[in-house]
Coordinates of C-alpha atoms and ligand atoms in Angstrom, one line a residue:
X1 CA -115.5 24.7 29.9
X2 CA -113.1 27.1 31.7
X3 CA -110.6 29.0 29.6
X4 CA -107.0 28.0 30.1
X5 CA -106.4 31.2 32.1
X6 CA -109.4 30.6 34.4
X7 CA -108.3 26.9 34.8
X8 CA -104.8 27.9 35.7
X9 CA -106.0 30.4 38.4
X10 CA -108.6 27.9 39.8
X11 CA -105.8 25.2 40.1
X12 CA -103.6 27.7 41.9
X13 CA -106.3 28.7 44.3
X14 CA -107.2 25.1 45.0
X15 CA -103.6 24.5 46.1
X16 CA -102.3 22.5 43.1
X17 CA -99.2 24.7 42.8
X18 CA -96.7 24.6 45.7
X19 CA -93.9 27.1 45.8
X20 CA -90.7 26.9 47.9
X21 CA -87.7 24.6 48.2
X22 CA -89.6 21.3 47.8
X23 CA -88.3 17.8 47.9
X24 CA -89.6 16.0 44.8
X25 CA -88.6 12.5 43.8
X26 CA -85.6 10.8 45.4
X27 CA -82.7 13.2 45.6
X28 CA -84.4 16.0 43.6
X29 CA -85.4 19.5 44.9
X30 CA -87.6 21.9 43.0
X31 CA -88.8 25.5 43.6
X32 CA -92.3 24.5 42.2
X33 CA -94.3 21.3 42.7
X34 CA -97.7 20.5 41.2
X35 CA -100.1 18.4 43.2
X36 CA -102.9 17.7 40.8
X37 CA -104.3 15.1 43.2
X38 CA -106.2 18.0 44.8
X39 CA -108.6 18.1 41.9
X40 CA -110.5 15.2 43.3
X41 CA -111.8 17.6 46.0
X42 CA -112.9 20.1 43.4
X43 CA -115.3 18.4 40.9
X44 CA -115.8 21.5 38.7
X45 CA -112.0 21.8 38.3
X46 CA -111.6 18.1 37.7
X47 CA -114.3 18.3 35.0
X48 CA -112.7 21.2 33.3
X49 CA -109.2 19.5 33.3
X50 CA -110.8 16.4 31.8
X51 CA -112.6 18.5 29.1
X52 CA -109.3 20.1 28.1
X53 CA -107.7 16.7 27.9
X54 CA -110.6 15.4 25.8
X55 CA -110.0 18.3 23.4
X56 CA -106.4 17.2 22.9
X57 CA -107.5 13.5 22.7
X58 CA -110.0 14.3 19.9
X59 CA -107.1 14.7 17.5
X60 CA -105.6 11.3 18.3
X61 CA -107.0 8.0 17.0
X62 CA -107.6 5.7 20.0
X63 CA -109.7 2.8 21.3
X64 CA -108.9 2.9 25.0
X65 CA -107.7 5.2 27.7
X66 CA -105.3 4.4 30.4
X67 CA -104.4 6.8 33.3
X68 CA -100.9 6.6 34.8
X69 CA -101.5 5.6 38.5
X70 CA -102.5 7.3 40.7
X71 CA -103.1 11.0 40.0
X72 CA -104.3 10.5 36.4
X73 CA -106.8 7.7 37.2
X74 CA -109.7 10.0 38.1
X75 CA -109.0 12.2 35.1
X76 CA -109.0 9.2 32.7
X77 CA -112.2 8.0 34.3
X78 CA -114.0 11.3 33.7
X79 CA -112.7 11.4 30.1
X80 CA -113.9 7.8 29.6
X81 CA -117.5 8.6 30.8
X82 CA -117.7 11.9 28.9
X83 CA -116.5 10.5 25.6
X84 CA -117.8 6.9 26.0
X85 CA -114.3 5.5 25.5
X86 CA -113.5 2.3 27.4
X87 CA -110.7 2.6 30.0
X88 CA -108.2 0.2 31.4
X89 CA -106.2 0.5 34.6
X90 CA -102.6 -0.4 35.3
X91 CA -102.0 -1.9 38.7
X92 CA -98.9 -0.8 40.6
X93 CA -98.0 -4.5 41.1
X94 CA -99.3 -7.6 39.5
X95 CA -102.2 -9.1 41.5
X96 CA -100.8 -12.3 43.2
X97 CA -104.1 -14.1 43.4
X98 CA -107.3 -14.8 41.3
X99 CA -106.8 -13.1 37.9
X100 CA -103.1 -12.2 38.4
X101 CA -103.5 -9.2 36.1
X102 CA -101.3 -6.2 35.7
X103 CA -104.0 -4.4 33.6
X104 CA -107.7 -4.3 34.8
X105 CA -110.5 -3.9 32.2
X106 CA -111.2 -5.4 28.9
X107 CA -108.9 -5.0 25.9
X108 CA -107.6 -6.8 22.8
X109 CA -104.2 -7.2 21.2
X110 CA -103.2 -4.2 19.0
X111 CA -105.9 -1.9 20.2
X112 CA -104.7 1.8 20.3
X113 CA -104.4 3.0 23.9
X114 CA -104.1 6.7 24.7
X115 CA -102.2 7.3 28.0
X116 CA -103.4 10.1 30.4
X117 CA -100.9 11.7 32.8
X118 CA -101.0 14.6 35.2
X119 CA -97.4 15.9 35.1
X120 CA -94.4 15.0 32.9
X121 CA -90.9 15.8 34.3
X122 CA -88.4 13.2 33.1
X123 CA -91.1 11.1 31.4
X124 CA -90.2 8.1 33.6
X125 CA -93.6 7.4 35.2
X126 CA -95.4 7.7 31.9
X127 CA -92.9 5.4 30.2
X128 CA -93.3 2.8 32.9
X129 CA -97.0 2.6 32.1
X130 CA -96.3 2.6 28.3
X131 CA -93.9 -0.4 28.8
X132 CA -96.6 -2.4 30.7
X133 CA -99.2 -1.6 28.0
X134 CA -96.8 -2.6 25.2
X135 CA -95.9 -5.8 27.1
X136 CA -99.6 -6.6 26.9
X137 CA -99.5 -6.1 23.1
X138 CA -101.3 -2.7 23.1
X139 CA -100.4 -0.1 20.5
X140 CA -99.3 3.0 22.4
X141 CA -98.0 6.1 20.5
X142 CA -99.6 9.1 22.2
X143 CA -100.2 10.6 25.6
X144 CA -102.3 13.6 26.8
X145 CA -100.9 15.4 29.8
X146 CA -102.1 18.2 32.1
X147 CA -98.6 19.8 32.5
X148 CA -95.3 19.4 30.7
X149 CA -92.7 20.8 33.1
X150 CA -90.5 21.7 30.1
X151 CA -87.6 19.6 31.6
X152 CA -87.0 17.4 28.5
X153 CA -89.5 14.6 29.4
X154 CA -91.6 15.2 26.2
X155 CA -88.5 14.6 24.0
X156 CA -87.4 11.6 26.0
X157 CA -90.9 10.2 25.4
X158 CA -90.7 11.0 21.7
X159 CA -87.4 9.1 21.5
X160 CA -89.4 6.2 22.8
X161 CA -92.2 6.5 20.3
X162 CA -94.6 8.5 22.4
X163 CA -96.0 11.9 21.2
X164 CA -97.1 14.1 24.1
X165 CA -99.8 16.8 24.0
X166 CA -100.2 18.9 27.0
X167 CA -102.8 21.4 28.3
X168 CA -100.1 23.5 29.9
X169 CA -96.3 23.8 29.6
X170 CA -94.6 25.1 32.8
X171 CA -93.4 28.2 30.9
X172 CA -97.0 29.0 29.7
X173 CA -98.5 28.3 33.1
X174 CA -96.0 30.6 34.8
X175 CA -96.8 33.4 32.4
X176 CA -100.6 33.0 33.1
X177 CA -100.1 32.9 36.9
X178 CA -97.6 35.9 36.8
X179 CA -100.1 38.0 34.7
X180 CA -102.9 37.0 37.1
X181 CA -100.7 38.3 40.0
X182 CA -100.4 34.8 41.6
X183 CA -96.6 34.4 41.2
X184 CA -94.2 37.3 41.3
X185 CA -91.4 38.1 38.7
X186 CA -88.6 37.0 41.0
X187 CA -90.2 33.6 41.7
X188 CA -90.8 33.1 38.0
X189 CA -87.1 33.7 37.3
X190 CA -86.0 31.3 40.0
X191 CA -88.3 28.6 38.5
X192 CA -87.1 29.2 34.9
X193 CA -83.5 29.0 36.0
X194 CA -84.2 25.7 37.8
X195 CA -85.8 24.3 34.7
X196 CA -82.9 25.3 32.5
X197 CA -80.5 23.6 34.9
X198 CA -82.5 20.5 35.6
X199 CA -83.1 18.9 32.2
X200 CA -83.5 15.2 31.3
X201 CA -82.2 13.7 28.0
X202 CA -82.9 10.0 28.6
X203 CA -84.2 7.6 31.3
X204 CA -80.8 5.9 32.0
X205 CA -80.7 7.3 35.5
X206 CA -83.8 5.3 36.4
X207 CA -82.8 2.1 34.6
X208 CA -83.6 -0.7 37.2
X209 CA -85.7 1.6 39.4
X210 CA -88.7 2.7 37.4
X211 CA -91.3 1.3 39.8
X212 CA -89.6 2.8 42.9
X213 CA -89.1 6.2 41.5
X214 CA -92.7 6.6 40.3
X215 CA -94.2 6.4 43.8
Ligands
LIG314 O1 -94.5 18.8 40.0 C1 -94.7 17.5 39.9 C2 -93.7 16.7 39.3 C3 -93.9 15.3 39.3 N1 -95.1 14.8 39.8 C4 -95.3 13.3 39.7 O2 -94.2 12.7 39.2 C5 -94.5 12.1 37.9 C6 -93.8 12.8 36.8 O3 -92.4 12.8 36.9 P1 -91.6 12.0 35.9 O4 -90.1 12.3 36.2 O5 -92.0 12.4 34.5 O6 -91.8 10.5 36.1 C7 -96.0 12.2 37.7 O7 -96.6 10.9 37.7 C8 -96.5 13.0 38.8 O8 -97.5 12.3 39.6 C9 -96.0 15.6 40.4 O9 -97.1 15.2 40.8 N2 -95.8 17.0 40.4

């Protein structure tokens, strides 16, 4: 398994870290954006990310894995195979024919489901998946995440009964990439200022719009 420092640099070199004035979700701009969807083109990196998530998952009692669609689906699948843990998949929309399911895969009421996510900003996307899992009577109390952007999402999720463990925090990742000469001091400062200014304390802003905003 790659060390955290090696993994951070490999992710950067693979194009998973975008710098600039980037449009993120509706109405938001950010000086840094993580595109962890690129890992599907780099099997060794994907394996290492999954292994780090497995390490976090080891400490958490769970019967099932569920990745937040779509970026975390391949990560959850690799974890499922590596640890022999069954996985379920949440559909973006309920299937309108045949099984009419919102969750694919086999599960039973009250099973403990661990959620897998790529990035947490506000916590909205993860919470949307949690709501679906809970509506199907699954027990959901924990999530493992590749990157917590340090923008308050983890505490929002905690208020909603979800404990988040992440491989990287944005602050920690910036430190690694700065020390590795990948991101200069000035850019680090711009990003840290942005994070301080752009904090989330609840999900009220998303209220009726969870599905739209998570795309
Ligand atoms: O740098 C980023 C930031 C976000 N994403 C995607 O958005 C959601 C997380 O944002 P929330 O506000 O917590 O819903 C997550 O599913 C990511 O796929 C991203 O890819 N990169």
